[in-house]
Short mmCIF file of C-alpha atoms in Angstrom, two decimals:
data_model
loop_
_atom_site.label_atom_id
_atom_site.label_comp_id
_atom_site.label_asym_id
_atom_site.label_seq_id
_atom_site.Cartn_x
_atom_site.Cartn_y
_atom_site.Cartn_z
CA UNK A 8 0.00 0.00 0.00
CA UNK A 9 1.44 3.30 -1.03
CA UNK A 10 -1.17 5.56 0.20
CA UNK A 11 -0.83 7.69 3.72
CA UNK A 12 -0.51 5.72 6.48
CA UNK A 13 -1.05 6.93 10.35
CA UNK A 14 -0.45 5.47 13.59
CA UNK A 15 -1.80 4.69 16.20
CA UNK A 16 -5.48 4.72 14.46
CA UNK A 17 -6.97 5.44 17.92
CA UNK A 18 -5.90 6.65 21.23
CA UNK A 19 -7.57 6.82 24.36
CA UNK A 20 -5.59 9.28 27.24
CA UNK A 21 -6.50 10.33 30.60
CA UNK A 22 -5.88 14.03 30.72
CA UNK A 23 -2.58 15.75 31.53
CA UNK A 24 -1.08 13.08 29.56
CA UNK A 25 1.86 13.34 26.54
CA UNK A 26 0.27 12.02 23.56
CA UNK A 27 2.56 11.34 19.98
CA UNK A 28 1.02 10.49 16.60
CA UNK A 29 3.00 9.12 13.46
CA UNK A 30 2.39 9.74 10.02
CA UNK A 31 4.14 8.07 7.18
CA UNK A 32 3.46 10.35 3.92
CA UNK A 33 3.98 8.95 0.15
CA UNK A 34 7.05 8.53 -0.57
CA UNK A 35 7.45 10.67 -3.33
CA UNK A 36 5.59 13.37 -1.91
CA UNK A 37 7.55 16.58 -0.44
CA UNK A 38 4.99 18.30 1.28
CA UNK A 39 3.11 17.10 4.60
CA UNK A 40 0.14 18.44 6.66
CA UNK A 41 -1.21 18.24 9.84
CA UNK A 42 -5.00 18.74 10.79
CA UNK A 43 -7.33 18.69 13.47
CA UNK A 44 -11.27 18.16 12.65
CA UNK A 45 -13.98 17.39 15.09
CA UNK A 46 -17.62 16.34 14.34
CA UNK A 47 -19.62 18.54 11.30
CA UNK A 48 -16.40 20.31 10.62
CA UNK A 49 -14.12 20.72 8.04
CA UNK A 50 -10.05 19.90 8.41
CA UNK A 51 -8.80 22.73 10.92
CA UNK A 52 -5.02 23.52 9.77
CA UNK A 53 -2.27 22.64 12.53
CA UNK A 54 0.91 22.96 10.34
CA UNK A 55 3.06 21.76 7.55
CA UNK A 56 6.47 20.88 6.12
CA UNK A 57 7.52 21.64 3.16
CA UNK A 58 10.14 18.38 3.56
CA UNK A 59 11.95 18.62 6.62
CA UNK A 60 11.18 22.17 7.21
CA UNK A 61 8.30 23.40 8.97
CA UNK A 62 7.21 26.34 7.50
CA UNK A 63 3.61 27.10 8.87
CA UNK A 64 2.47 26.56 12.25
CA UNK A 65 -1.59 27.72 12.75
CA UNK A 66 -1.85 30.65 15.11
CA UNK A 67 -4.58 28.76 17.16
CA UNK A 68 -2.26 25.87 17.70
CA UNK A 69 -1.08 26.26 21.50
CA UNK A 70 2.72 25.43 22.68
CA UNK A 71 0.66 22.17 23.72
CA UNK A 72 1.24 21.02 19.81
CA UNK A 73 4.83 20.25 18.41
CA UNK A 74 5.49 18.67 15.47
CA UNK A 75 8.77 17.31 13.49
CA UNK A 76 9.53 15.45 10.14
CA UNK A 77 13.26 14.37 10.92
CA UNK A 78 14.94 13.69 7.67
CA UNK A 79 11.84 14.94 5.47
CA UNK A 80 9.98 11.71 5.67
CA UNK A 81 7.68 10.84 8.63
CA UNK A 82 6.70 13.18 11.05
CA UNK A 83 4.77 13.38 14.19
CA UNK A 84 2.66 15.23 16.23
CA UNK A 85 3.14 15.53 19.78
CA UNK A 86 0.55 16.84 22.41
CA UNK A 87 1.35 17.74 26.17
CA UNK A 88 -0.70 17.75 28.61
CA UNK A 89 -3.72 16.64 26.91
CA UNK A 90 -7.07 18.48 27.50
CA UNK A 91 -10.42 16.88 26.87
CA UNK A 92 -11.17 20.02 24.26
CA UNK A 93 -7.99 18.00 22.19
CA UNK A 94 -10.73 15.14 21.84
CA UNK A 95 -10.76 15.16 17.41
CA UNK A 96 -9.91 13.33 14.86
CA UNK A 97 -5.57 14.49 14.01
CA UNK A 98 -5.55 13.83 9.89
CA UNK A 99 -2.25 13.72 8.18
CA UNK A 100 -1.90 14.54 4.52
CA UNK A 101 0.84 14.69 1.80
CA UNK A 102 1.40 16.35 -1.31
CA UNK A 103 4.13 16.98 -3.94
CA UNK A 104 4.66 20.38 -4.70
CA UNK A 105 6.69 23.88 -4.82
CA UNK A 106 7.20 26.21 -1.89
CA UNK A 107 3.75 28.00 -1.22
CA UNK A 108 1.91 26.19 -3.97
CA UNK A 109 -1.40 24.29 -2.94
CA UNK A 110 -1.73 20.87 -5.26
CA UNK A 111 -4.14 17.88 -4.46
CA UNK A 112 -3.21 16.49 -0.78
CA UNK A 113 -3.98 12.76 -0.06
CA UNK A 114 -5.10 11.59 3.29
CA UNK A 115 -4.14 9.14 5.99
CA UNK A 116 -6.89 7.91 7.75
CA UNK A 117 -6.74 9.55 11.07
CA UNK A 118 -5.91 9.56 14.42
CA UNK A 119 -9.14 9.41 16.33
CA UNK A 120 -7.89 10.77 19.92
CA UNK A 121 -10.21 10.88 22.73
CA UNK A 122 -9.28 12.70 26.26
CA UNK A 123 -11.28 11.44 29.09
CA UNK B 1 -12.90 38.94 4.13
CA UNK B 2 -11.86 35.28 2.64
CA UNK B 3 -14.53 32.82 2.96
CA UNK B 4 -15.72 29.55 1.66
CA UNK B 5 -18.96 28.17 1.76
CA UNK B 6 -21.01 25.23 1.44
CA UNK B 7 -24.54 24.61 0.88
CA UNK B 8 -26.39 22.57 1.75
CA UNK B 9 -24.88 21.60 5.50
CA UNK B 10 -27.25 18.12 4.60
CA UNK B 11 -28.92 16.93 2.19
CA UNK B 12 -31.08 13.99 1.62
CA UNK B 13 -32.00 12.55 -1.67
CA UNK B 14 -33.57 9.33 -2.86
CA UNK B 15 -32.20 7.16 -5.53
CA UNK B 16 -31.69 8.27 -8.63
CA UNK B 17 -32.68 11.77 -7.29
CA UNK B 18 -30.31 14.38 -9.20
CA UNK B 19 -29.10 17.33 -7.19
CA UNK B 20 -26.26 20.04 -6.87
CA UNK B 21 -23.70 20.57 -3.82
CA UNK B 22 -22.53 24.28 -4.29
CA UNK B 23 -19.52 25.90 -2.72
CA UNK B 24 -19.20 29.90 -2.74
CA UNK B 25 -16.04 31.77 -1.94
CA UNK B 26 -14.97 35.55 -1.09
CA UNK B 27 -11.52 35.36 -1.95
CA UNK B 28 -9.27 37.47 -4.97
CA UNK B 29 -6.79 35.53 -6.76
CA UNK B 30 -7.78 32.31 -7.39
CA UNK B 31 -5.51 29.34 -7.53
CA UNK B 32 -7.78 26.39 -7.50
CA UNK B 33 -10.63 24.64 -5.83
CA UNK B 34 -10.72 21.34 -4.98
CA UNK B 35 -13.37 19.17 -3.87
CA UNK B 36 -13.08 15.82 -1.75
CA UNK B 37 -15.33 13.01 -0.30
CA UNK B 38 -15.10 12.11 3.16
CA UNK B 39 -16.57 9.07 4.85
CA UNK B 40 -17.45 8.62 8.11
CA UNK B 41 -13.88 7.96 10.30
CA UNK B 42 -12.13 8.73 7.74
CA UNK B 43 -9.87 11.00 6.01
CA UNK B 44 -11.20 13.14 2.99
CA UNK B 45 -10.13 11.57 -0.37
CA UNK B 46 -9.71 13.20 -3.43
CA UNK B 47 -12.39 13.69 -6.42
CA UNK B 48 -11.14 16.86 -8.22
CA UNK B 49 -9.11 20.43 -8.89
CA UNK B 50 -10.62 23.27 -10.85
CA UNK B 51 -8.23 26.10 -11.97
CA UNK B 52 -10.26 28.41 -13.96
CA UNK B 53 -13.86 29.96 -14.32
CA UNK B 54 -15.45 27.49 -16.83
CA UNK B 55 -13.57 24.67 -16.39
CA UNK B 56 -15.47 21.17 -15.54
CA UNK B 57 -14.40 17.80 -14.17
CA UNK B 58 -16.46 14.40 -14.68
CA UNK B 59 -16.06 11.14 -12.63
CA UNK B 60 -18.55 8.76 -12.59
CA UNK B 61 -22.02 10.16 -11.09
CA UNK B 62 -20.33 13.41 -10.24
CA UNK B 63 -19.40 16.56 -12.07
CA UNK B 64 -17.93 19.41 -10.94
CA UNK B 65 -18.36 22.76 -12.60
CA UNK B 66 -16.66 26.29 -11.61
CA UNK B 67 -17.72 30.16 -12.11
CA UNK B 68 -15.73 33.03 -10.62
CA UNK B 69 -17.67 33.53 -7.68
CA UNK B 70 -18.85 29.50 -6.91
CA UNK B 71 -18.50 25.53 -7.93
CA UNK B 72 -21.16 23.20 -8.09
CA UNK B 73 -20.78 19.59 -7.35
CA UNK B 74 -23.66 17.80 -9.57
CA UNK B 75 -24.73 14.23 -8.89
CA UNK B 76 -26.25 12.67 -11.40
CA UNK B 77 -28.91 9.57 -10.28
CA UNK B 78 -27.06 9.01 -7.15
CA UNK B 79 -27.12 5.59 -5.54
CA UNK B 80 -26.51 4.90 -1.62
CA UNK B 81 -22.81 4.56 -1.91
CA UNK B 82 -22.33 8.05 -3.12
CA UNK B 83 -23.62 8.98 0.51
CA UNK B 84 -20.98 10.99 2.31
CA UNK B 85 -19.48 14.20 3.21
CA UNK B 86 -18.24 16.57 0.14
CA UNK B 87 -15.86 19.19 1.43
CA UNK B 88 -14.36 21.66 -0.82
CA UNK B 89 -11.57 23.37 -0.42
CA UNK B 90 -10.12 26.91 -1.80
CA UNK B 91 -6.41 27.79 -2.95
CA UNK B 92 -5.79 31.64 -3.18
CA UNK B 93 -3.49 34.50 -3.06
CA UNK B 94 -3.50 36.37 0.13
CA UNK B 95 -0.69 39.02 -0.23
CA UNK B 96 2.67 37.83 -0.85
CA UNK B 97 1.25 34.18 0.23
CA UNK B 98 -0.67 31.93 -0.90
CA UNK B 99 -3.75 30.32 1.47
CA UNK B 100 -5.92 27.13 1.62
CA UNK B 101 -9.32 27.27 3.41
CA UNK B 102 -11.71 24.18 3.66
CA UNK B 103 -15.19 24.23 3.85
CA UNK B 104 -17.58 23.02 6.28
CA UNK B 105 -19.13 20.51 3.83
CA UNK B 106 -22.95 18.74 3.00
CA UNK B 107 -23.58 15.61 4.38
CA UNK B 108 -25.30 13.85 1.71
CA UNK B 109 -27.38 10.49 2.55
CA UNK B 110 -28.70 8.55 -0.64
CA UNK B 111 -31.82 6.45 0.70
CA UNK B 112 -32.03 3.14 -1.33
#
């Protein structure tokens, strides 16, 4: 399978706790994404790379949220100190494309995290 | 200020029951405008990219169609598999950058 993969699909946490997703783009593509979306939303923008650079980090994401792509290949998405407003569904996407150039993105299936 | 909207938030259609998904955007300098399907617990795939005020797409039951100020998503005699989510989303200029905004999307349910 050479489509976006992400891990772990869900993730149950008790709050306060450190919480790290992976997501393993296609292999060709350069550019990755990180979003949050909850229930009768769209995808909410967290950040991306543009390979191993980060080069856009949402204003609404809190110091909370840190993200890396070591290398320009996977990355992941770290959360401190989970709150129960994090409960969403974390989607990873991955394109191929230029510096600030928007071209179709392709979707892992989620990260479905719920804070209790 | 840049906006993109969808329209219905739900719709509900029998089989075979043609209808039109529209999104509408605010924004100046137009990149693209993509639409995607999104199932239930799961992450938005792919149908299409429009570039340019005229321009239409085909794939299967659906069509998508794009003017300067909106883009319809037609579905022609849909059956219960085509029921999902349809977001759209718009790539613009803003300034010296360039911007993506999603929108909301329309839940559509196909009744058998």
């Amino acid at each position: 399978d050479t489509g976006v993969s992400q891990d772990p699909r869900h993730k149950i946490t008790k709050r306060g706790q450190n919480v790290t997703f992976r997501c393993d783009p296609i292999s060709e593509h350069n550019r990755l994404y990180w979003y949050r979306q909850t229930l009768g939303q769209g995808p909410e923008f967290l950040t991306y790379f543009q390979n191993e650079a980060q080069l856009e980090k949402s204003r609404l994401l809190s110091d909370r949220f840190s993200a890396e792509r070591p290398k320009g290949s996977f990355s992941t998405l770290e959360i401190q100190r989970t709150e129960q407003g994090d409960s969403a569904m974390y989607l990873c996407a991955s394109s191929a494309g230029a510096v600030l150039s928007y071209n179709e993105q392709f979707f892992g299936p989620g990260t479905r995290l719920t804070v209790l | 200020e840049d906006q993109v909207t969808q329209s219905p938030e739900a719709l509900r259609l029998q089989e075979g029951e043609s209808s039109s998904l529209n999104c509408s955007y605010t924004v100046s300098g137009l990149r693209g405008l993509f639409w995607y399907r999104q199932d239930p617990g799961k992450g938005p795939e792919f149908l299409f990219t429009l570039y340019s005020a005229g321009e239409e797409k085909e794939k299967e039951r659906l069509k998508a169609t794009l003017t300067k100020k909106e883009s319809f998503l037609h579905i022609t005699a849909p059956k219960p598999e085509d029921s999902a989510t349809y977001l759209c989303a718009v790539h613009f200029y803003a300034g010296n950058n360039r911007k993506l905004i999603w929108g909301l999307g329309t839940s559509l349910a196909v009744n058998p």
